[in-house]
């Protein structure tokens, strides 16, 4: 088999539960061997459903899923050799930690001494060696999460699925576990499909992120590309913060275009495919890419604005400004000692490069 | 924190110098009083309607007032008499005085009946001598009157038995409830064969209860599983069907079984009509009918605790097991079933213990050899008017129930049981 063949492939997959609405619409996705892919999207967008189809607990109503070149349609879950970590861990309460981790090995009739050895190694990996005799009910959330992880990895599956595994943990523990999962992935080289609706989790952990909305993939790309170059306004809106302005494309030249806002302001921006002349477009710019008092000639878009509100955030300052017909425009200023002095109601000059502003499809 | 408070805390002392335990106790006293006041009415009700009657019932099993109260002088006179022969005139004189008084109070029969339990035929001899004593010349001597009335009165065995029966308390009823008795020398022996029926009844009671428990479990486990996994709309309807038996009286349900199962009943009619049977079969007034009708009544008691435990088992567990490589059967037996055990334990314990006390159903749909211990309690209470024996049987049933509860607690752990 060719090494470049996709390891997991969804082609034309659809799913409906009630025969009326498609919960997953025409899903096409390829996942490479050893990749860490995250499915990110709002609640109800079909992430869990897609994962469940891959794991074998739901059948696609249309299309095929292949794993390692093998169509999965008729393969029951226990024959797929896919490790899975559930949102609420799904540890077996009547078994000890060691028995839980040994479960997949027992099922596979691994010999006793080998089981002991492998369980120990798996628990070592998640730093839980001293808890083997406890029951899941006697563990903290983070510890249970690690047991679930050890259990999903102990039988050395080639593919591991995780459905919001860190959802129930507090922020600090969650960040710590993100690192651990990431390290384990690097060490073992397994393929991971990870589901979350926490965008920072998706951005920090993944090789690639697939953004879901309403049962369809909006964009699949590495985290930096998703953040820097969203391909439509849903992605721009969903990932990170952004300022939106609506107007009509007036002129397009290569990758750049000029958009005229409804109040007459003209803005230069980077165009995506849909932004053809005459089309409505939503402009998107990240607050941290807007400069205050830019050096003359440094930016092509330059406006006189008024400071409406100042919000202190510790390491940065959020400045809400109004200009032209735009209010609710946020600028992020780093809290360094050379930051410009700003006062509410005072005039301020703001500007940005066309490269940082994207003309996307119109919404609303 | 200062060094002194730190060392006080280390010594288990609070800032005010009281030990932490003492301040905790003080803080909790009030809330304990409040909760006690809240349960007090129920507690009183249980004490008055359950604990006290139960105590009286248990006391009845060893209470032995008949001879001691009706023949007080005789009992006192026999104090000095050592067993082994026939007493002399003073004892007979005391007995004569007691019996003449008893004749007046019409209690001779009562004494006779009590003695009769241990010495068959004694009752009529008491009544006979009672009549003769009334006619005998006052002032005695009394012994000849007795000697003339019946040889029993000169039988050493009778006299040692009477002395024993004169004690205010007796183990007689309890012993006979487990087919034991004290022989003339006061040694523990087996009950005479034609009266030794209670152990049989006890084992029968346990066996029928076990059969009922097992059949409710076999029938109820799949229903509970179905109930727990159906979507709520269908589950509610099914639940209604499961609870239906609760809404009809036991008597009505049991009679319905009679209508269905009797030799000329619906079931036999249908089977003959279909040609499945050549001859009508006996489906009722036997063990089969008893277990069937009791299973029907007990089914909800077994199903509900199992259902409520199953309801709490996350479907993710089965999925997790499957994703870890277990087939459906392996996952069910290793992951699902062990988690239902607390419910199975609770349901079975409930049904078993309730079955031990069944009376009306076996009485209506069982044969003579299907009557359980409660039948005999009722028999001794209502027909024989031998409350001592009824109480002793009740006490044995209570003891057996507690033994089973203790065994269950040891094996399963009652704290793991979930009723809902
Ligand atoms: N078993 C089911 N029967 C019917 N509808 C379902 C079922 N499971 C999910 N759905 C519906 O399918 C849609 C997608 O659900 P899914 O669980 O895949 O979303 P999700 O992206 O995982 O959301 P979340 O982030 O909240 O977990 C939802 O509208 C949901 O109501
Ligand atoms: Mg989900």
PDB file of C-alpha atoms in Angstrom, chain B residues 109-249:
ATOM      1  CA  UNK B 109     -60.903 -26.884  79.921  1.00  0.00           C
ATOM      2  CA  UNK B 110     -58.192 -24.273  79.394  1.00  0.00           C
ATOM      3  CA  UNK B 111     -55.732 -26.096  81.637  1.00  0.00           C
ATOM      4  CA  UNK B 112     -56.749 -29.401  80.152  1.00  0.00           C
ATOM      5  CA  UNK B 113     -56.121 -28.091  76.639  1.00  0.00           C
ATOM      6  CA  UNK B 114     -52.665 -26.783  77.521  1.00  0.00           C
ATOM      7  CA  UNK B 115     -51.662 -30.078  79.166  1.00  0.00           C
ATOM      8  CA  UNK B 116     -53.198 -31.897  76.250  1.00  0.00           C
ATOM      9  CA  UNK B 117     -50.551 -30.366  73.889  1.00  0.00           C
ATOM     10  CA  UNK B 118     -47.905 -32.378  75.696  1.00  0.00           C
ATOM     11  CA  UNK B 119     -49.874 -35.332  77.031  1.00  0.00           C
ATOM     12  CA  UNK B 120     -52.478 -36.359  74.484  1.00  0.00           C
ATOM     13  CA  UNK B 121     -55.821 -37.224  76.075  1.00  0.00           C
ATOM     14  CA  UNK B 122     -55.233 -35.224  79.249  1.00  0.00           C
ATOM     15  CA  UNK B 123     -58.012 -32.717  78.585  1.00  0.00           C
ATOM     16  CA  UNK B 124     -60.906 -35.098  79.032  1.00  0.00           C
ATOM     17  CA  UNK B 125     -59.349 -36.476  82.218  1.00  0.00           C
ATOM     18  CA  UNK B 126     -59.149 -32.989  83.699  1.00  0.00           C
ATOM     19  CA  UNK B 127     -62.787 -32.334  82.873  1.00  0.00           C
ATOM     20  CA  UNK B 128     -63.847 -35.700  84.340  1.00  0.00           C
ATOM     21  CA  UNK B 129     -61.982 -35.297  87.619  1.00  0.00           C
ATOM     22  CA  UNK B 130     -63.206 -31.732  87.869  1.00  0.00           C
ATOM     23  CA  UNK B 131     -66.816 -32.888  87.855  1.00  0.00           C
ATOM     24  CA  UNK B 132     -66.048 -35.667  90.366  1.00  0.00           C
ATOM     25  CA  UNK B 133     -64.230 -33.277  92.714  1.00  0.00           C
ATOM     26  CA  UNK B 134     -67.270 -31.046  92.901  1.00  0.00           C
ATOM     27  CA  UNK B 135     -69.352 -33.995  94.023  1.00  0.00           C
ATOM     28  CA  UNK B 136     -66.718 -35.404  96.459  1.00  0.00           C
ATOM     29  CA  UNK B 137     -67.073 -34.744 100.173  1.00  0.00           C
ATOM     30  CA  UNK B 138     -65.391 -31.523 101.220  1.00  0.00           C
ATOM     31  CA  UNK B 139     -62.318 -31.829 103.411  1.00  0.00           C
ATOM     32  CA  UNK B 140     -60.658 -34.761 101.601  1.00  0.00           C
ATOM     33  CA  UNK B 141     -58.770 -36.896 101.557  1.00  0.00           C
ATOM     34  CA  UNK B 142     -58.368 -35.992  97.896  1.00  0.00           C
ATOM     35  CA  UNK B 143     -55.806 -38.426  96.598  1.00  0.00           C
ATOM     36  CA  UNK B 144     -58.288 -41.356  96.457  1.00  0.00           C
ATOM     37  CA  UNK B 145     -60.717 -39.314  94.406  1.00  0.00           C
ATOM     38  CA  UNK B 146     -58.031 -38.797  91.777  1.00  0.00           C
ATOM     39  CA  UNK B 147     -56.867 -42.423  91.984  1.00  0.00           C
ATOM     40  CA  UNK B 148     -60.366 -43.602  91.355  1.00  0.00           C
ATOM     41  CA  UNK B 149     -60.960 -41.177  88.453  1.00  0.00           C
ATOM     42  CA  UNK B 150     -58.105 -42.217  86.143  1.00  0.00           C
ATOM     43  CA  UNK B 151     -54.734 -44.022  86.282  1.00  0.00           C
ATOM     44  CA  UNK B 152     -53.160 -40.882  84.803  1.00  0.00           C
ATOM     45  CA  UNK B 153     -53.186 -39.228  88.228  1.00  0.00           C
ATOM     46  CA  UNK B 154     -50.852 -41.865  89.633  1.00  0.00           C
ATOM     47  CA  UNK B 155     -48.495 -41.856  86.659  1.00  0.00           C
ATOM     48  CA  UNK B 156     -45.052 -40.389  87.598  1.00  0.00           C
ATOM     49  CA  UNK B 157     -44.553 -39.321  83.975  1.00  0.00           C
ATOM     50  CA  UNK B 158     -47.688 -37.194  84.111  1.00  0.00           C
ATOM     51  CA  UNK B 159     -46.600 -35.474  87.310  1.00  0.00           C
ATOM     52  CA  UNK B 160     -43.149 -34.536  86.098  1.00  0.00           C
ATOM     53  CA  UNK B 161     -44.734 -33.216  82.907  1.00  0.00           C
ATOM     54  CA  UNK B 162     -47.265 -31.187  84.914  1.00  0.00           C
ATOM     55  CA  UNK B 163     -44.496 -29.653  86.981  1.00  0.00           C
ATOM     56  CA  UNK B 164     -42.750 -28.556  83.783  1.00  0.00           C
ATOM     57  CA  UNK B 165     -45.959 -27.201  82.283  1.00  0.00           C
ATOM     58  CA  UNK B 166     -46.519 -25.217  85.465  1.00  0.00           C
ATOM     59  CA  UNK B 167     -43.507 -22.992  84.755  1.00  0.00           C
ATOM     60  CA  UNK B 168     -44.535 -19.434  83.714  1.00  0.00           C
ATOM     61  CA  UNK B 169     -42.387 -19.681  80.581  1.00  0.00           C
ATOM     62  CA  UNK B 170     -41.869 -22.519  78.163  1.00  0.00           C
ATOM     63  CA  UNK B 171     -39.712 -23.463  75.218  1.00  0.00           C
ATOM     64  CA  UNK B 172     -42.379 -25.924  74.141  1.00  0.00           C
ATOM     65  CA  UNK B 173     -43.887 -23.865  71.307  1.00  0.00           C
ATOM     66  CA  UNK B 174     -40.565 -22.744  69.876  1.00  0.00           C
ATOM     67  CA  UNK B 175     -39.168 -26.269  70.018  1.00  0.00           C
ATOM     68  CA  UNK B 176     -42.218 -27.741  68.407  1.00  0.00           C
ATOM     69  CA  UNK B 177     -42.037 -25.103  65.664  1.00  0.00           C
ATOM     70  CA  UNK B 178     -38.766 -26.736  64.646  1.00  0.00           C
ATOM     71  CA  UNK B 179     -40.008 -30.281  65.329  1.00  0.00           C
ATOM     72  CA  UNK B 180     -38.253 -30.739  68.653  1.00  0.00           C
ATOM     73  CA  UNK B 181     -39.585 -31.487  72.115  1.00  0.00           C
ATOM     74  CA  UNK B 182     -38.415 -32.208  75.645  1.00  0.00           C
ATOM     75  CA  UNK B 183     -38.989 -35.788  76.707  1.00  0.00           C
ATOM     76  CA  UNK B 184     -40.017 -36.869  80.209  1.00  0.00           C
ATOM     77  CA  UNK B 185     -36.479 -36.532  81.530  1.00  0.00           C
ATOM     78  CA  UNK B 186     -36.265 -33.006  80.092  1.00  0.00           C
ATOM     79  CA  UNK B 187     -33.809 -33.986  77.331  1.00  0.00           C
ATOM     80  CA  UNK B 188     -34.097 -32.523  73.829  1.00  0.00           C
ATOM     81  CA  UNK B 189     -35.438 -35.064  71.315  1.00  0.00           C
ATOM     82  CA  UNK B 190     -37.126 -35.197  67.939  1.00  0.00           C
ATOM     83  CA  UNK B 191     -40.836 -34.559  67.796  1.00  0.00           C
ATOM     84  CA  UNK B 192     -42.924 -37.699  67.429  1.00  0.00           C
ATOM     85  CA  UNK B 193     -43.208 -38.401  63.686  1.00  0.00           C
ATOM     86  CA  UNK B 194     -46.932 -37.706  63.243  1.00  0.00           C
ATOM     87  CA  UNK B 195     -46.556 -34.229  64.766  1.00  0.00           C
ATOM     88  CA  UNK B 196     -43.261 -33.369  63.102  1.00  0.00           C
ATOM     89  CA  UNK B 197     -44.577 -31.229  60.230  1.00  0.00           C
ATOM     90  CA  UNK B 198     -43.149 -27.764  60.755  1.00  0.00           C
ATOM     91  CA  UNK B 199     -39.633 -28.298  59.401  1.00  0.00           C
ATOM     92  CA  UNK B 200     -41.238 -29.689  56.280  1.00  0.00           C
ATOM     93  CA  UNK B 201     -43.410 -26.599  56.057  1.00  0.00           C
ATOM     94  CA  UNK B 202     -40.439 -24.343  56.658  1.00  0.00           C
ATOM     95  CA  UNK B 203     -38.364 -25.932  53.893  1.00  0.00           C
ATOM     96  CA  UNK B 204     -41.377 -25.864  51.603  1.00  0.00           C
ATOM     97  CA  UNK B 205     -41.794 -22.166  52.337  1.00  0.00           C
ATOM     98  CA  UNK B 206     -38.143 -21.493  51.517  1.00  0.00           C
ATOM     99  CA  UNK B 207     -38.281 -23.625  48.385  1.00  0.00           C
ATOM    100  CA  UNK B 208     -41.422 -21.984  47.007  1.00  0.00           C
ATOM    101  CA  UNK B 209     -39.987 -18.543  47.768  1.00  0.00           C
ATOM    102  CA  UNK B 210     -36.810 -19.481  45.931  1.00  0.00           C
ATOM    103  CA  UNK B 211     -38.766 -20.759  42.924  1.00  0.00           C
ATOM    104  CA  UNK B 212     -40.791 -17.549  42.825  1.00  0.00           C
ATOM    105  CA  UNK B 213     -37.672 -15.395  43.171  1.00  0.00           C
ATOM    106  CA  UNK B 214     -35.892 -17.208  40.359  1.00  0.00           C
ATOM    107  CA  UNK B 215     -38.899 -17.053  38.032  1.00  0.00           C
ATOM    108  CA  UNK B 216     -39.440 -13.334  38.652  1.00  0.00           C
ATOM    109  CA  UNK B 217     -35.753 -12.762  37.936  1.00  0.00           C
ATOM    110  CA  UNK B 218     -35.754 -14.802  34.741  1.00  0.00           C
ATOM    111  CA  UNK B 219     -38.922 -13.109  33.509  1.00  0.00           C
ATOM    112  CA  UNK B 220     -38.162  -9.672  34.912  1.00  0.00           C
ATOM    113  CA  UNK B 221     -34.543  -9.076  33.925  1.00  0.00           C
ATOM    114  CA  UNK B 222     -35.237  -8.779  30.178  1.00  0.00           C
ATOM    115  CA  UNK B 223     -38.288  -6.617  30.842  1.00  0.00           C
ATOM    116  CA  UNK B 224     -36.248  -4.303  33.039  1.00  0.00           C
ATOM    117  CA  UNK B 225     -33.586  -4.095  30.346  1.00  0.00           C
ATOM    118  CA  UNK B 226     -36.171  -3.295  27.701  1.00  0.00           C
ATOM    119  CA  UNK B 227     -37.763  -0.678  29.949  1.00  0.00           C
ATOM    120  CA  UNK B 228     -34.418   0.961  30.599  1.00  0.00           C
ATOM    121  CA  UNK B 229     -33.406   1.119  26.951  1.00  0.00           C
ATOM    122  CA  UNK B 230     -36.681   2.095  25.266  1.00  0.00           C
ATOM    123  CA  UNK B 231     -37.339   5.754  24.439  1.00  0.00           C
ATOM    124  CA  UNK B 232     -39.419   7.348  27.219  1.00  0.00           C
ATOM    125  CA  UNK B 233     -42.689   7.334  25.265  1.00  0.00           C
ATOM    126  CA  UNK B 234     -42.776   3.545  24.868  1.00  0.00           C
ATOM    127  CA  UNK B 235     -41.109   2.930  28.221  1.00  0.00           C
ATOM    128  CA  UNK B 236     -43.973   4.697  30.007  1.00  0.00           C
ATOM    129  CA  UNK B 237     -46.566   2.460  28.406  1.00  0.00           C
ATOM    130  CA  UNK B 238     -44.601  -0.670  29.230  1.00  0.00           C
ATOM    131  CA  UNK B 239     -44.054   0.572  32.769  1.00  0.00           C
ATOM    132  CA  UNK B 240     -47.808   0.952  33.126  1.00  0.00           C
ATOM    133  CA  UNK B 241     -48.227  -2.691  32.117  1.00  0.00           C
ATOM    134  CA  UNK B 242     -45.584  -3.784  34.596  1.00  0.00           C
ATOM    135  CA  UNK B 243     -47.315  -1.848  37.360  1.00  0.00           C
ATOM    136  CA  UNK B 244     -50.780  -3.104  36.420  1.00  0.00           C
ATOM    137  CA  UNK B 245     -50.727  -5.914  39.005  1.00  0.00           C
ATOM    138  CA  UNK B 246     -50.339  -3.274  41.729  1.00  0.00           C
ATOM    139  CA  UNK B 247     -53.672  -1.765  40.815  1.00  0.00           C
ATOM    140  CA  UNK B 248     -55.752  -4.899  41.329  1.00  0.00           C
ATOM    141  CA  UNK B 249     -56.245  -6.588  44.652  1.00  0.00           C
TER     142      UNK B 249
END
